[in-house]
XYZ file of C-alpha atoms in Angstrom:
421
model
C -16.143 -52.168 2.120
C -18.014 -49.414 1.618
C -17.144 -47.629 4.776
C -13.639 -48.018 3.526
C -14.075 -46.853 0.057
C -15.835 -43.703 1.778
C -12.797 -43.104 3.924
C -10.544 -42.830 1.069
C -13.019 -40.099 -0.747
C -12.264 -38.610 2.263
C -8.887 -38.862 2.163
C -8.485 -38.203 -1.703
C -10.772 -35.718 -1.478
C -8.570 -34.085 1.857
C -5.187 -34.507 0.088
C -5.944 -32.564 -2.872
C -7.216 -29.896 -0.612
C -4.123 -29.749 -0.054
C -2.361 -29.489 -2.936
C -4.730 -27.071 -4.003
C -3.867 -25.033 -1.046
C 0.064 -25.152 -1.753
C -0.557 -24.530 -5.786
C 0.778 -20.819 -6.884
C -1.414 -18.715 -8.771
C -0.258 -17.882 -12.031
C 0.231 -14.177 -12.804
C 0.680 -12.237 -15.426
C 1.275 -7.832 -16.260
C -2.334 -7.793 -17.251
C -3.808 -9.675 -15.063
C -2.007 -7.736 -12.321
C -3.173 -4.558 -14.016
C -6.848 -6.030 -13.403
C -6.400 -6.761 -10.081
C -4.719 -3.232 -9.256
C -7.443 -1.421 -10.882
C -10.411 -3.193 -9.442
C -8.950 -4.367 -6.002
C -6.501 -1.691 -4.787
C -7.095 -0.495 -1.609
C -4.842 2.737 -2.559
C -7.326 3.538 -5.509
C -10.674 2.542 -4.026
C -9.947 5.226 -1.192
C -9.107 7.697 -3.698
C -12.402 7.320 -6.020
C -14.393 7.630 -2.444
C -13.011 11.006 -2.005
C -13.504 11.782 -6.023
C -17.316 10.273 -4.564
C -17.359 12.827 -1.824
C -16.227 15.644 -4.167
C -19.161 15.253 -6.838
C -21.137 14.929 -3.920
C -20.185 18.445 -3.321
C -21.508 20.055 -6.753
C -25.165 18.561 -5.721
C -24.640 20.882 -2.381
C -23.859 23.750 -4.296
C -26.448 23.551 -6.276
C -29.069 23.504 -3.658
C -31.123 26.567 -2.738
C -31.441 28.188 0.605
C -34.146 26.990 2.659
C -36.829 29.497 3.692
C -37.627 30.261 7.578
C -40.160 30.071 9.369
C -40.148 31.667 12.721
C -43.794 31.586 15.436
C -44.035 33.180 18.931
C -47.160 32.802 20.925
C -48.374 33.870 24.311
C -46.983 31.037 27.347
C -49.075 32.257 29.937
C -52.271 34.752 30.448
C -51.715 36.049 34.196
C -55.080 37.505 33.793
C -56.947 34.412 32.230
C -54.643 32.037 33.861
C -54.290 30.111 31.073
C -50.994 28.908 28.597
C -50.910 29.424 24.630
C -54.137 31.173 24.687
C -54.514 32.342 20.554
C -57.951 33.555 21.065
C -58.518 37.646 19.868
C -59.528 38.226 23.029
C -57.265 37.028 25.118
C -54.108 35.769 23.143
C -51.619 36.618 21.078
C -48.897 35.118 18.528
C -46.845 36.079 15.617
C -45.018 34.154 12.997
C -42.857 35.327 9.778
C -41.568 33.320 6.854
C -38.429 34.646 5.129
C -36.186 33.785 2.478
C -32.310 34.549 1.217
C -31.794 35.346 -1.946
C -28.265 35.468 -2.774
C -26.661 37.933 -5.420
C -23.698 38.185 -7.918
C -24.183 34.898 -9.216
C -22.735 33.776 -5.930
C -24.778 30.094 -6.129
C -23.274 29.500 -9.625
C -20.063 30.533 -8.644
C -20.278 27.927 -6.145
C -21.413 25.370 -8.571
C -18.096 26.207 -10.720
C -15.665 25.581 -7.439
C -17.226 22.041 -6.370
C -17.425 21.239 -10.383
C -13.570 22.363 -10.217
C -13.288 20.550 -7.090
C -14.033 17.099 -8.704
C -11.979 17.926 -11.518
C -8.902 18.178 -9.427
C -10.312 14.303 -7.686
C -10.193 13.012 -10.691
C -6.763 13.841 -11.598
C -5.796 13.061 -8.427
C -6.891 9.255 -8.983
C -5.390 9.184 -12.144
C -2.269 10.256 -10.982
C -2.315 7.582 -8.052
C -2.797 5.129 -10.769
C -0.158 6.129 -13.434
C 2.439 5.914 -9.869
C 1.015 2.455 -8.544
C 0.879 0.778 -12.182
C 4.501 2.275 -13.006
C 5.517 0.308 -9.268
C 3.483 -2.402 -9.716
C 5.216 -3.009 -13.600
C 8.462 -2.203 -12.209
C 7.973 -4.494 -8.777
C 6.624 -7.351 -11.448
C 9.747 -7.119 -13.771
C 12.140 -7.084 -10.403
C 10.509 -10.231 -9.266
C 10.309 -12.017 -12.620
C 14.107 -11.543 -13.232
C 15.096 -12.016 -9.629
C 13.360 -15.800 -10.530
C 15.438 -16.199 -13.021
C 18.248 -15.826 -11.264
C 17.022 -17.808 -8.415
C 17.531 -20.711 -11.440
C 21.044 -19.842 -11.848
C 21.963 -20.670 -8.210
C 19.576 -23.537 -7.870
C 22.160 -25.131 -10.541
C 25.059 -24.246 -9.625
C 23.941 -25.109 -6.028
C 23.307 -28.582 -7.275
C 25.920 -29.032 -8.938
C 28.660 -28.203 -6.370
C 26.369 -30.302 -4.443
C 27.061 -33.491 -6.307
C 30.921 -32.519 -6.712
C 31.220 -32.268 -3.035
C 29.915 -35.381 -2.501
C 32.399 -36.927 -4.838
C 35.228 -34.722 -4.244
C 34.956 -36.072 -0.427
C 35.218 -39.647 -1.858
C 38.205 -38.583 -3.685
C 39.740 -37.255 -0.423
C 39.179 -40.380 1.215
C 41.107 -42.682 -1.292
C 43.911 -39.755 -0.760
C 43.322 -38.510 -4.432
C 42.811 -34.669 -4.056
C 43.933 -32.431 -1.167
C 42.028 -31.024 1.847
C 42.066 -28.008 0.642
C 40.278 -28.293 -2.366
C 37.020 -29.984 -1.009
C 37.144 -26.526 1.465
C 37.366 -24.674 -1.349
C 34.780 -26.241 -2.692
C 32.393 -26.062 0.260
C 33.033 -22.331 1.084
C 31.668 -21.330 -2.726
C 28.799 -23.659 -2.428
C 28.241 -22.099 1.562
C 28.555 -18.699 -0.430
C 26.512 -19.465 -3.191
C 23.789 -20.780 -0.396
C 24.115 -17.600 1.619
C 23.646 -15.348 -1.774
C 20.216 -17.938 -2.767
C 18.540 -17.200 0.916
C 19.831 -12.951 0.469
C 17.552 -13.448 -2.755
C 14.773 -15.425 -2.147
C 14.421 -12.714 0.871
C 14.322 -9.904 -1.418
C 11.619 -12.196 -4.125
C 9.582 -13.027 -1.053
C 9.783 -8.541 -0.004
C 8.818 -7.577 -4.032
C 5.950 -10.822 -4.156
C 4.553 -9.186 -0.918
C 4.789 -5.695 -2.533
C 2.757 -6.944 -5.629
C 0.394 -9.041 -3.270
C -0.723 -5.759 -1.279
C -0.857 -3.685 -4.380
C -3.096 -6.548 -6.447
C -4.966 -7.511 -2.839
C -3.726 -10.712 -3.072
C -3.769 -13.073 0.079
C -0.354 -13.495 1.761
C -0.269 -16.676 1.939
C -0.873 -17.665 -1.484
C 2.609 -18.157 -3.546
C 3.263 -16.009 -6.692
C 4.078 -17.589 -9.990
C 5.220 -14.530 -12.417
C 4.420 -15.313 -15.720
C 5.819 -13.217 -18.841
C 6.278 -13.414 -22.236
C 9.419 -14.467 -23.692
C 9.419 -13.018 -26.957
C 12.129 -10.684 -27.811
C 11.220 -7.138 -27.700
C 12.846 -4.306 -29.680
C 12.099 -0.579 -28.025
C 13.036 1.668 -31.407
C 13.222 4.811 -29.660
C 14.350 6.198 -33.040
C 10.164 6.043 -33.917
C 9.712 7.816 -30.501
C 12.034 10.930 -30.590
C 12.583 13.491 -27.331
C 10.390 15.991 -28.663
C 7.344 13.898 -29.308
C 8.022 12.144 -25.553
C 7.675 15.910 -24.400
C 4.405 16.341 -26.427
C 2.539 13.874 -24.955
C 3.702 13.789 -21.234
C 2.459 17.549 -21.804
C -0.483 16.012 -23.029
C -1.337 13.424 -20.658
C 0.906 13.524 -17.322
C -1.994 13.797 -14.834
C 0.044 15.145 -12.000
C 0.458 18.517 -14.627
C -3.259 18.098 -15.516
C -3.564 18.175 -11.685
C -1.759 21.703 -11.312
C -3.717 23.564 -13.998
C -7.054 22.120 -12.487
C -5.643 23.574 -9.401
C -4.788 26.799 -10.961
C -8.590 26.990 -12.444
C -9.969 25.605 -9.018
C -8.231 29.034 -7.281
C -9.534 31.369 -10.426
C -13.081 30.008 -9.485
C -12.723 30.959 -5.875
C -11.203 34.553 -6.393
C -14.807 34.659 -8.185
C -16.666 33.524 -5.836
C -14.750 35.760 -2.908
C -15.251 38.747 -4.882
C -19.077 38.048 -4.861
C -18.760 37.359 -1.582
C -18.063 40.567 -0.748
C -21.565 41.793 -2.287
C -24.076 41.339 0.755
C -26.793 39.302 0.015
C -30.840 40.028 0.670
C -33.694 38.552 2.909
C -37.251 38.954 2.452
C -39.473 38.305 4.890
C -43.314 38.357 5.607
C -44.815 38.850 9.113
C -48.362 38.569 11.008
C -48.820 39.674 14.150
C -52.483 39.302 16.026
C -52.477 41.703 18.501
C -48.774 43.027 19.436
C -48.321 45.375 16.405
C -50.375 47.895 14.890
C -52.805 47.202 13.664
C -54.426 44.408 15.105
C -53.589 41.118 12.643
C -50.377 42.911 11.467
C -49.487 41.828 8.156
C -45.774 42.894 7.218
C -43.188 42.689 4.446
C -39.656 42.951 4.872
C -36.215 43.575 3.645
C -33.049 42.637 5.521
C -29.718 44.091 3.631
C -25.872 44.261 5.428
C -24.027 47.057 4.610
C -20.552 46.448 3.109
C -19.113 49.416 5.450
C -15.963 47.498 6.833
C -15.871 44.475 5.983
C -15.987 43.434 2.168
C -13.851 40.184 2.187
C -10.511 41.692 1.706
C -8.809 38.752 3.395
C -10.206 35.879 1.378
C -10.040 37.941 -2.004
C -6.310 38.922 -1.199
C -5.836 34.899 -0.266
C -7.240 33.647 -3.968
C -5.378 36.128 -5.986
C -1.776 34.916 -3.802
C -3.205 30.941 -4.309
C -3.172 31.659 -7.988
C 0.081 32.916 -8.245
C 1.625 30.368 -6.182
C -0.271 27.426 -8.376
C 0.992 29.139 -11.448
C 4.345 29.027 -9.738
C 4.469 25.319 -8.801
C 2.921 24.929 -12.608
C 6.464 26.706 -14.376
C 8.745 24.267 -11.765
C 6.637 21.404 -12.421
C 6.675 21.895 -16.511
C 10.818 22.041 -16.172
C 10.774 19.272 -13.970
C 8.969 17.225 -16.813
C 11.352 18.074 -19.116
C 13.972 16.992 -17.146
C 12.555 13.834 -16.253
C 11.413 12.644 -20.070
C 14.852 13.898 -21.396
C 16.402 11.493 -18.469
C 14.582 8.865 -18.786
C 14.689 8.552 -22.856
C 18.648 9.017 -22.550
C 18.568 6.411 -20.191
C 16.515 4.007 -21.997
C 18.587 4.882 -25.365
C 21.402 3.483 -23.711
C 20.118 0.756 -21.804
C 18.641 -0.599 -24.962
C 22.194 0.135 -26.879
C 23.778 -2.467 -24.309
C 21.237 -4.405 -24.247
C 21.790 -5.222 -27.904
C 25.251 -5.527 -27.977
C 24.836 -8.370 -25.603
C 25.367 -12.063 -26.857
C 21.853 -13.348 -25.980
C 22.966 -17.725 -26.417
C 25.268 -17.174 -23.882
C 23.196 -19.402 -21.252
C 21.725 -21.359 -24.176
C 24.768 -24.812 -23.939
C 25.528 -23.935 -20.444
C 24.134 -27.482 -18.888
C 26.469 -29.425 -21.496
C 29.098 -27.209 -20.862
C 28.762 -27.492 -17.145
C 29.042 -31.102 -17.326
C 31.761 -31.350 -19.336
C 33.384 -28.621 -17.310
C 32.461 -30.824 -13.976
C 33.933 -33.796 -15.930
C 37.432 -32.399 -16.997
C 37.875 -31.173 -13.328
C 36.827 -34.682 -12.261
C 39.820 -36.474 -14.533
C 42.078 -33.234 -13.350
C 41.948 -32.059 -16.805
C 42.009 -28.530 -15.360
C 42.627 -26.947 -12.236
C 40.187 -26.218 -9.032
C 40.915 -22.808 -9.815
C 39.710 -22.694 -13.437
C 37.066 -24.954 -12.044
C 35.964 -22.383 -9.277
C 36.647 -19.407 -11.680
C 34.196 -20.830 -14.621
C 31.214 -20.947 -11.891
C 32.096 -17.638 -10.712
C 32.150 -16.185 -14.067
C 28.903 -17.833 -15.375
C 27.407 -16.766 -12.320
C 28.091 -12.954 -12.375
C 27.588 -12.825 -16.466
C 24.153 -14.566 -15.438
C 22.954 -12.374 -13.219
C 24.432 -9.180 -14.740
C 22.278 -10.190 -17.792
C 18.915 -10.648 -15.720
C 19.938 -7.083 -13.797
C 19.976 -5.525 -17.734
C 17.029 -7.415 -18.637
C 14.989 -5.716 -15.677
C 16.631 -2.560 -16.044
C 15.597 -2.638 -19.849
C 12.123 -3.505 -19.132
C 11.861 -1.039 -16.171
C 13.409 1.878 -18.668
C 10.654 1.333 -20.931
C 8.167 1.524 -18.247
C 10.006 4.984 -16.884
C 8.913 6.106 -20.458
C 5.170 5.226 -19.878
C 5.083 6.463 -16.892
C 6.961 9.968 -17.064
C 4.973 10.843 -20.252
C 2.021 9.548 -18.624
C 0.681 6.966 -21.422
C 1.019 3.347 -22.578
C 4.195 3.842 -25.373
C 5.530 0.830 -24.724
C 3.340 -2.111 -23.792
């Protein structure tokens, strides 16, 4: 008995393994967010080279290292002897020098790798305004593709159970042949169009899985909130769009930390071209004079020929060519706010001049419809041409619903901030 009782622990215990295995994880915009933030492969790579490039300002701040240099005698042909440091019959020499660089050159170096990071960070937040603006706009995609995966999984039933009674009617001789084809061919189409979208759920599900490092093999459940949001772009006009993409569009952030990144290296080439000094001192036990030769010296190159033209000429063409992508990237801004808030504008104006109860009866009316066609109370055609119609309103409603929400997020993202949440 016990055995027994033990074996169906097991088997409990086994089974709801199981069902744990096949549950979906729930998932909604913010935890998605979360999980793109802390988990995205995308963004971890990019803070390791933001990593590297602060690692770079500790380099530039280092000093030169002195060095040391010693020579001593190998071998005494007359002694017969190796590394013989004795005054009488030996000799060595050694020297310890040190670099000292000039114009500011080591601060100037500081200022790039400092500049350096600068242009990292913007870098990361740039990835991160893109991936959250297609993770949002994969997530909305998905959600409303689901709801239209509910639309066919009615109708599909539905036609299922008509089918199955239309072909009882055909057998007692009380509706044609060609009716219960017509019949089968929309529910074969309407089966073909429910596999073409589950296709494309499964493609955006994987999309948010990789971007959220989510295992494959675990099934999505989008969750998001149903209450009815209005987007008053009247309290968010053009102009103050403009102002804060300006203000906090990391990509343009990026180009003038690019411009001041070139700016700090036409500094440091120009103090590259002023040669730096090395001081040295020297002892020598027998091979100078005099014996135990104590020197100091003073190593200088002269700037005769070549005075970093190249690399000077290079910085000063880099900055004109950063300011240069800056002017087309400012106009391409302003193009893509004024876009994207005429878009949304009228997105949201059709959006509102929708009726919004239109799916609210549509089980009662379906039956009733299925029920009048049933006591021939109105044609196959009217029949066919109410699913087709419900259908098409359907989904054109969920496609304005995700275009709608995925305006709003083309706002965020093109002015770089969190307008609409």
């Amino acid at each position: 008995m016990k055995t027994t009782t033990i074996l169906i622990g097991f088997l409990i215990f086994g089974l709801a393994k199981v069902s744990w295995a096949q549950d979906s994880l729930r998932l909604d915009l913010r935890q998605a967010e979360q999980r793109l933030i802390k988990e995205n492969y995308q963004l971890i790579a990019q803070n390791y080279q933001t990593e590297q490039a602060k690692a770079d300002i500790i380099t530039a701040r280092l000093f030169d290292n002195p060095e040391l240099s010693y020579e001593n005698l190998f071998y005494n042909r007359e002694t017969k002897k190796f590394f013989e440091t004795s005054m009488a019959t030996g000799q060595y020499a050694a020297s310890l020098s040190q670099l000292f660089k000039l114009a500011g050159k080591r601060n100037k170096n500081i200022q790039l790798a400092t500049a350096g990071a600068k242009i990292s960070e913007y870098e990361y937040f740039d990835l991160m305004r893109t991936l959250r603006y297609e993770l949002r706009s994969t997530f909305y995609k998905a959600y409303y593709s689901g709801q239209s995966v509910l639309v066919y999984q009615q109708q599909i039933n539905a036609l299922k159970k008509l089918l199955s009674a239309s072909e009882q009617q055909l057998q007692m001789g009380n509706i044609a042949v060609k009716d219960v084809l017509r019949i089968k061919s929309l529910l074969y189409n309407l089966q073909t169009e429910y596999s073409t979208l589950l296709n494309d759920i499964e493609d955006l599900d994987s999309k948010i899985k990789l971007m959220t490092n989510i295992k494959a093999d675990i099934p999505l459940k989008l969750e998001l909130s149903t209450t009815k949001q209005t987007f008053d772009l009247k309290d968010h006009p053009y102009i103050s769009l403009l102002d804060s993409a300006k203000n906090n569009r990391a990509d343009l952030q990026l180009s003038k930390a690019t411009i001041r990144y070139t700016e700090r290296n036409l500094n440091l080439q120009k103090a590259m071209a002023v040669p730096d000094v090395e001081l040295s001192l020297s002892y020598d036990l027998k091979g100078n004079y005099p014996e135990k030769y104590t020197g100091f010296g003073i190593k200088i190159p002269i700037p005769l020929f070549n005075r970093n033209q190249g690399e000077i000429k290079k910085a000063r063409v880099a900055i004109a060519a950063g300011q240069n992508n800056l002017n087309l990237q400012e106009a391409s801004l302003e193009n893509e706010v004024y876009n994207s808030y005429k878009s949304a504008a009228r997105i949201e104006e059709l959006y509102q001049s929708m009726d919004h109860q239109f799916n609210a009866d549509f089980q009662k009316l379906i039956t009733e419809v299925t029920k009048n066609f049933s006591s021939r109370n109105i044609s196959l055609i009217e029949f066919l041409d109410f699913y087709d119609s419900y259908k098409e309103n359907t989904l054109q409603m969920n496609t304005l619903s995700y275009e709608r929400m995925n305006a709003k997020e083309e706002i965020n993202y093109v002015t770089g901030s969190s307008i609409f949440k």
